[in-house]
CSV table of C-alpha atoms in Angstrom, one decimal:
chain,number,residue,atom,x,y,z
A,1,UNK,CA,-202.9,-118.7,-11.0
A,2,UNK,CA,-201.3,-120.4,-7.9
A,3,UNK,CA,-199.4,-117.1,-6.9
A,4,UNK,CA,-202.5,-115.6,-7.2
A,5,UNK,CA,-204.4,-118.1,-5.1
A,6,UNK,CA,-201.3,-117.8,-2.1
A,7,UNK,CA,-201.3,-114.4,-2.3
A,8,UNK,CA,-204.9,-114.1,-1.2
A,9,UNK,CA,-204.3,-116.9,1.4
A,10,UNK,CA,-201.5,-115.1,3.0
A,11,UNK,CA,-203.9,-111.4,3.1
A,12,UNK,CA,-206.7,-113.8,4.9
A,13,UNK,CA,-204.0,-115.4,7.1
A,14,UNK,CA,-202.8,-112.1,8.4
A,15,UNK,CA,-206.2,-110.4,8.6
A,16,UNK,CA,-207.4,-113.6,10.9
A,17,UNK,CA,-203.9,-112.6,13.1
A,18,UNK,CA,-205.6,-109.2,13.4
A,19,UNK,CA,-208.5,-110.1,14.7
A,20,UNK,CA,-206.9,-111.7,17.4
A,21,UNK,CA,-206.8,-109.1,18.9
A,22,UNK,CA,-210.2,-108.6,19.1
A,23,UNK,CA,-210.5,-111.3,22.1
A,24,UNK,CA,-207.5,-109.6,23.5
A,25,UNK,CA,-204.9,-106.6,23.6
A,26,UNK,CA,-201.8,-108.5,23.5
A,27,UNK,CA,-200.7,-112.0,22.5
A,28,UNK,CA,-197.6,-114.3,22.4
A,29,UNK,CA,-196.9,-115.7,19.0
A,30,UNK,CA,-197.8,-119.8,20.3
A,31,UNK,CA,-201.3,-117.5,21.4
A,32,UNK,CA,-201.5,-116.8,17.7
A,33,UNK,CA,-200.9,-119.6,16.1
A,34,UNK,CA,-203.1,-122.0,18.3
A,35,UNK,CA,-206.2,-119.4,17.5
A,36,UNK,CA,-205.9,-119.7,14.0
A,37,UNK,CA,-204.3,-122.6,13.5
A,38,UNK,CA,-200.8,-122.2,11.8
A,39,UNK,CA,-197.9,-123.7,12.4
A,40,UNK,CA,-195.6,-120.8,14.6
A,41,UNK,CA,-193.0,-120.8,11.5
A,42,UNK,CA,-195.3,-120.0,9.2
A,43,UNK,CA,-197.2,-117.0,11.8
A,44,UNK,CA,-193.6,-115.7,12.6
A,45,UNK,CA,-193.2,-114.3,9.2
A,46,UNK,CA,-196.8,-113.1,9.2
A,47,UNK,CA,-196.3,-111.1,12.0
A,48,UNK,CA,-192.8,-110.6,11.2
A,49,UNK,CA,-194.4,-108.4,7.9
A,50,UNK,CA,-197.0,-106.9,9.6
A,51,UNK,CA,-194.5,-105.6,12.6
A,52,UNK,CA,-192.8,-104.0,9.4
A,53,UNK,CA,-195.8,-102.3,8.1
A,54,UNK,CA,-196.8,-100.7,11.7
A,55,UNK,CA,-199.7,-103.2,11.9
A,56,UNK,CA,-198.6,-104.7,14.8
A,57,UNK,CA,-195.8,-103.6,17.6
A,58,UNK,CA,-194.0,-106.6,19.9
A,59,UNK,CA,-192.5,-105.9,23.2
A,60,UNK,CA,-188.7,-106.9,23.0
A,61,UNK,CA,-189.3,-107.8,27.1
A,62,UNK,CA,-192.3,-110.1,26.4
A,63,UNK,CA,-192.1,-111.2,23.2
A,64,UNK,CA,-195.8,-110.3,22.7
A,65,UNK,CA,-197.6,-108.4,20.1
A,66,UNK,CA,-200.0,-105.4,20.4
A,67,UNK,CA,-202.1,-103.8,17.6
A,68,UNK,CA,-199.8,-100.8,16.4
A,69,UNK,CA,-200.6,-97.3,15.3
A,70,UNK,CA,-201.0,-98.0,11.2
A,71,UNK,CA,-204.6,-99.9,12.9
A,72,UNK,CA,-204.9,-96.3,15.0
A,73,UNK,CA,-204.0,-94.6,11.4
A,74,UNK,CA,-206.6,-96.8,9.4
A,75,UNK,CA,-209.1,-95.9,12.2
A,76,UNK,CA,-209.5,-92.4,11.6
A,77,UNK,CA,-210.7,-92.3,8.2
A,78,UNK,CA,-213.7,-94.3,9.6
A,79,UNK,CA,-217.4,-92.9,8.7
A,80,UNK,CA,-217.8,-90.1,11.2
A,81,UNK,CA,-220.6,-92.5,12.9
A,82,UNK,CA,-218.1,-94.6,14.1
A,83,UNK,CA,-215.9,-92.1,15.8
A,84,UNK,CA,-216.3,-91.8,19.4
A,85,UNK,CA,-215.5,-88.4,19.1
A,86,UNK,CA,-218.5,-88.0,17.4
A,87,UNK,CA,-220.6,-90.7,18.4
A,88,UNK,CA,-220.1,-89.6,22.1
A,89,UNK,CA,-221.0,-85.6,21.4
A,90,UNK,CA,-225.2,-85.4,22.5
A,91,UNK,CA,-224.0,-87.6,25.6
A,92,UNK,CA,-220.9,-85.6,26.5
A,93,UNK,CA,-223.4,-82.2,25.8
A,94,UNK,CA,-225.9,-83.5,28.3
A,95,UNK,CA,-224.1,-84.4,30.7
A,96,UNK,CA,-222.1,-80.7,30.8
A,97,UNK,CA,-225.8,-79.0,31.0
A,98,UNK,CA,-226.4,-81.4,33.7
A,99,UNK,CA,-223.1,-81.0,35.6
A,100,UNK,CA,-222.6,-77.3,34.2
A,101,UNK,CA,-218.7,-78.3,34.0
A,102,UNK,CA,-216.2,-78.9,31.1
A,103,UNK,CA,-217.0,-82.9,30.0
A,104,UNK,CA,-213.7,-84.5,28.3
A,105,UNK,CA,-212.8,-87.6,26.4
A,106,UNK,CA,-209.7,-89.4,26.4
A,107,UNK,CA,-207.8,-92.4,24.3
A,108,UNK,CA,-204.7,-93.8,25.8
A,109,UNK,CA,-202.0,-93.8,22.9
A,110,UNK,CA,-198.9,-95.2,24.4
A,111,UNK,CA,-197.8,-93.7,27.5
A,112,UNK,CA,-200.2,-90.9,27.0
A,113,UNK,CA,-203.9,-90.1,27.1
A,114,UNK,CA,-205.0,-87.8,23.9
A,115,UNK,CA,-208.4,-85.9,25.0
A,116,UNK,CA,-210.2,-86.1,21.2
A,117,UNK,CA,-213.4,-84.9,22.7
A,118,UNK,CA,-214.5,-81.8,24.9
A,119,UNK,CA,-217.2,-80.2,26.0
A,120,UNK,CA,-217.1,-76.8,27.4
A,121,UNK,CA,-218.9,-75.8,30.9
A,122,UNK,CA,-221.2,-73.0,30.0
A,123,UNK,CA,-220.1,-70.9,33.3
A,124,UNK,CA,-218.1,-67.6,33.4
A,125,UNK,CA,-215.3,-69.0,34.8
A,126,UNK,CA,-214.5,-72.6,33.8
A,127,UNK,CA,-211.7,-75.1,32.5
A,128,UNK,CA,-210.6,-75.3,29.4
A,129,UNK,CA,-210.0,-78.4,27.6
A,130,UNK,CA,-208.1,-78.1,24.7
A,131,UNK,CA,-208.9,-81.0,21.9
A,132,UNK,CA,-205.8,-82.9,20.7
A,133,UNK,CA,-204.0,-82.2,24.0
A,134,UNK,CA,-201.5,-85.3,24.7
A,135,UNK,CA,-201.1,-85.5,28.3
A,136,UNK,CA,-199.0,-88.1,30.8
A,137,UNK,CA,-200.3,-91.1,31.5
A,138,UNK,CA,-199.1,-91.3,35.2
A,139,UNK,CA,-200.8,-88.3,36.5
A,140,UNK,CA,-204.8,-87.3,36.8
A,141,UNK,CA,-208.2,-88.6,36.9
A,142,UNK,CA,-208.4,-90.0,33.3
A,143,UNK,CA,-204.9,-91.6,33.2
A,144,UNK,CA,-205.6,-93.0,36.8
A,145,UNK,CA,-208.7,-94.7,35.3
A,146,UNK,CA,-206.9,-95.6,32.1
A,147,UNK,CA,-204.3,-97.5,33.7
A,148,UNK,CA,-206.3,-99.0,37.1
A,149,UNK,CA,-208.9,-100.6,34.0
A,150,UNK,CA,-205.8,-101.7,32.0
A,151,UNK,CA,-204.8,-105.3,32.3
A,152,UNK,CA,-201.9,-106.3,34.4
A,153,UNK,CA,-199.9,-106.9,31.6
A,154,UNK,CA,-200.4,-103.5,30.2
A,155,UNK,CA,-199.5,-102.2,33.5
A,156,UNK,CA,-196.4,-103.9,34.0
A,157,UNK,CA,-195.0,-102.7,31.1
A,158,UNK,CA,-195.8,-99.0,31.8
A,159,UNK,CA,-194.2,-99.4,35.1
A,160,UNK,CA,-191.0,-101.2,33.2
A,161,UNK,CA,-190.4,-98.1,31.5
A,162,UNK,CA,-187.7,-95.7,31.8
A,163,UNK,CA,-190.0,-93.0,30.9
A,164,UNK,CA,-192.5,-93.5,33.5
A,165,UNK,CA,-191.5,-91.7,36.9
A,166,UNK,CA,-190.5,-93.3,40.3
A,167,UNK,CA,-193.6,-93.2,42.7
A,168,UNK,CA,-192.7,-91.3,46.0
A,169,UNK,CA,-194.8,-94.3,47.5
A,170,UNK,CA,-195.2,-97.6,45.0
A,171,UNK,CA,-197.6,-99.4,47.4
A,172,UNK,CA,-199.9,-97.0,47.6
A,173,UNK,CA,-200.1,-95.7,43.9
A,174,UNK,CA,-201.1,-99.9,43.5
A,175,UNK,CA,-203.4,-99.3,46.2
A,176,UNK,CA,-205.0,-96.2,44.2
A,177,UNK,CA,-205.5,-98.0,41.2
A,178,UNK,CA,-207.1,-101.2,42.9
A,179,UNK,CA,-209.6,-98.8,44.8
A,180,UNK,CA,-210.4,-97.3,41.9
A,181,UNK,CA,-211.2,-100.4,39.8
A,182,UNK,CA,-213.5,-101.4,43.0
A,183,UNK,CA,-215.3,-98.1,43.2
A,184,UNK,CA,-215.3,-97.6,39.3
A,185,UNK,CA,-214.0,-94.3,39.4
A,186,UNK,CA,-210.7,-91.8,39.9
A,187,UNK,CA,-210.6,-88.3,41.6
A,188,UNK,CA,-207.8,-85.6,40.8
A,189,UNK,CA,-207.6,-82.2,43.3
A,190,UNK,CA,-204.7,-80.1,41.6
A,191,UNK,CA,-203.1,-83.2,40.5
A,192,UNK,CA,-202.0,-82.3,37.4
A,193,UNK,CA,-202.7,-78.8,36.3
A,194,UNK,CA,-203.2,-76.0,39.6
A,195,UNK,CA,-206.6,-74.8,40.3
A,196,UNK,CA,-208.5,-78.0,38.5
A,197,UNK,CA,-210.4,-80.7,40.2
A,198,UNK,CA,-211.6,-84.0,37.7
A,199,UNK,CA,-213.4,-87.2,37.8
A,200,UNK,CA,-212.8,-89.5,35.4
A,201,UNK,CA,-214.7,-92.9,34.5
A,202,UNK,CA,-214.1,-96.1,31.9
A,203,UNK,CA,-216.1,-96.2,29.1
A,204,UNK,CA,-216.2,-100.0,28.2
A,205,UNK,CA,-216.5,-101.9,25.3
A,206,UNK,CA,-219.1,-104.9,24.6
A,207,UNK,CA,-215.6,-107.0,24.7
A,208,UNK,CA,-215.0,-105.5,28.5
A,209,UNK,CA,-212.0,-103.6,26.9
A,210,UNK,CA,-212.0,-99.8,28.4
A,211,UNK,CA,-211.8,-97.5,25.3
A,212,UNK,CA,-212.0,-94.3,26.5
A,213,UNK,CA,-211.9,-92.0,29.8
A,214,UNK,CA,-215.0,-89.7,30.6
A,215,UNK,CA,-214.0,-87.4,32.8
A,216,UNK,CA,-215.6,-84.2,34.3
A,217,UNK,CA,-213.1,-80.9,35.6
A,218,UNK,CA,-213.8,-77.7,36.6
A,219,UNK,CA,-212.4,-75.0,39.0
A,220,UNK,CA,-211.1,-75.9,42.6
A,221,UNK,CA,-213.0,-72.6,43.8
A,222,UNK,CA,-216.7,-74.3,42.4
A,223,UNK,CA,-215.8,-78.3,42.6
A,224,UNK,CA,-214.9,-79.2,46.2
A,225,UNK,CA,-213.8,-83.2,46.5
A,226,UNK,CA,-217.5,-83.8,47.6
A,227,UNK,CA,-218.4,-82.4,44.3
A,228,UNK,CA,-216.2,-84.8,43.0
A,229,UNK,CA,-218.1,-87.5,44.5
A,230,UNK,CA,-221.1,-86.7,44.0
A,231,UNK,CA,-220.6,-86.5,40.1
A,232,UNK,CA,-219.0,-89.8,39.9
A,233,UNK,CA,-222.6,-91.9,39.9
A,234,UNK,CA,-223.5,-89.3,37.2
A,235,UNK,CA,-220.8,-89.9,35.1
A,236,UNK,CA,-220.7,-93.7,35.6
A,237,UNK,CA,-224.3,-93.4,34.5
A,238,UNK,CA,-223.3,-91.7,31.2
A,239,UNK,CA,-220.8,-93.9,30.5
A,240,UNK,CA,-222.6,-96.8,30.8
A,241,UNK,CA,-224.7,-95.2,28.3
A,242,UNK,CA,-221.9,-94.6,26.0
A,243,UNK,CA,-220.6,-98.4,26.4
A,244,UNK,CA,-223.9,-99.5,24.9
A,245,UNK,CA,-222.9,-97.3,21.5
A,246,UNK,CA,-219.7,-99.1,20.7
């Protein structure tokens, strides 16, 4: 009987730990411990388990812990109401009859964004967005936004790795990212892919987390970077519709 009762105690223990992260996207292990009120010892080996299972991820530089993928896993075998792929579809739909271009969702997953959602532009000639496309993190309107709305923490660590590419100019790719978190929005003009023009937007969550991208792209020869600009209050519009959903 007292196994039992320490077994159940440890399974509430680690899903309080959990929703930690709730209040934020990473946390130190004294973080941990003063929100829920364990001894560090005794949180160590919680998360020490759950790092095992994939529940959680620690950064060797920081020493601080992240949600990890078996969460992301878990996530998709949520009712269909909850997914923002779904969820986000009549929004995404009006906003390409309004725009008439190709309307896209994104999820950062790591160093990449994964577009889950898409919305094709009803025109004869138009950009297609492939769903389940994983694309760099470093380059284009959506990863722009993705990592200007990310917190500084995040964004040091992206920068740290080896993976991610030296910047011809540093100073200015900062500069980017800090204009873009004033304006609320990112432009792309053959950034990434020849022949496409994009702008991208946060969609943020009642916790003031960003958990997606909304971007709109469509051929260079149709979307001049006016167009771009004019689109952005548009999309900001839409997402801030979309925010109100999750």
């Amino acid at each position: 009987m007292e196994d039992r009762k320490l077994t159940v105690r440890a399974v509430e223990r680690a899903l309080d730990i959990l929703m930690c992260f709730t209040k934020s996207n990473e946390l130190g292990l004294t973080e941990i411990a003063g929100q829920i009120h364990l001894h560090k010892s005794t949180v160590h080996r919680l998360m020490t388990t759950l790092e095992e299972k994939g529940f959680v991820a620690r950064d060797a530089a920081t020493e601080k812990y992240r949600l990890g993928l078996k969460v992301w896993e878990l996530s998709t075998y949520l009712s269909k109401s909850d997914d923002p792929a779904v969820l986000f579809l009549p929004a995404m739909e009006r906003l390409r009859d309004r725009l008439g271009e190709t309307v896209s969702l994104y999820l950062r997953d790591g160093k990449d964004r994964l577009r889950i959602q898409a919305v094709q532009s009803n025109q004869d000639i138009r950009r297609v967005a492939q769903v389940g496309a994983r694309l760099p993190l470093y380059v284009g309107a959506s990863s722009k936004v993705l990592v200007a709305f990310a917190s500084k923490d995040d964004q040091q660590e992206l920068f740290r790795d080896p993976d991610w590419p030296d910047m011809p100019d540093p100073d200015g790719y900062l500069r980017t990212l800090e204009e873009i978190r004033e304006r609320g929005y990112a432009t792309s003009f053959e950034e990434r892919e020849p022949g496409a023009a994009a702008v991208a937007v946060p969609i943020v969550n009642r916790n003031g987390v960003v958990a997606a991208a909304l971007s709109v792209s469509g051929p260079v020869g149709r979307i001049s970077t006016g167009t771009l600009h004019e689109f952005a209050p548009v999309l900001m519009e839409a997402a801030r519709e979309m925010s109100l959903m999750i």
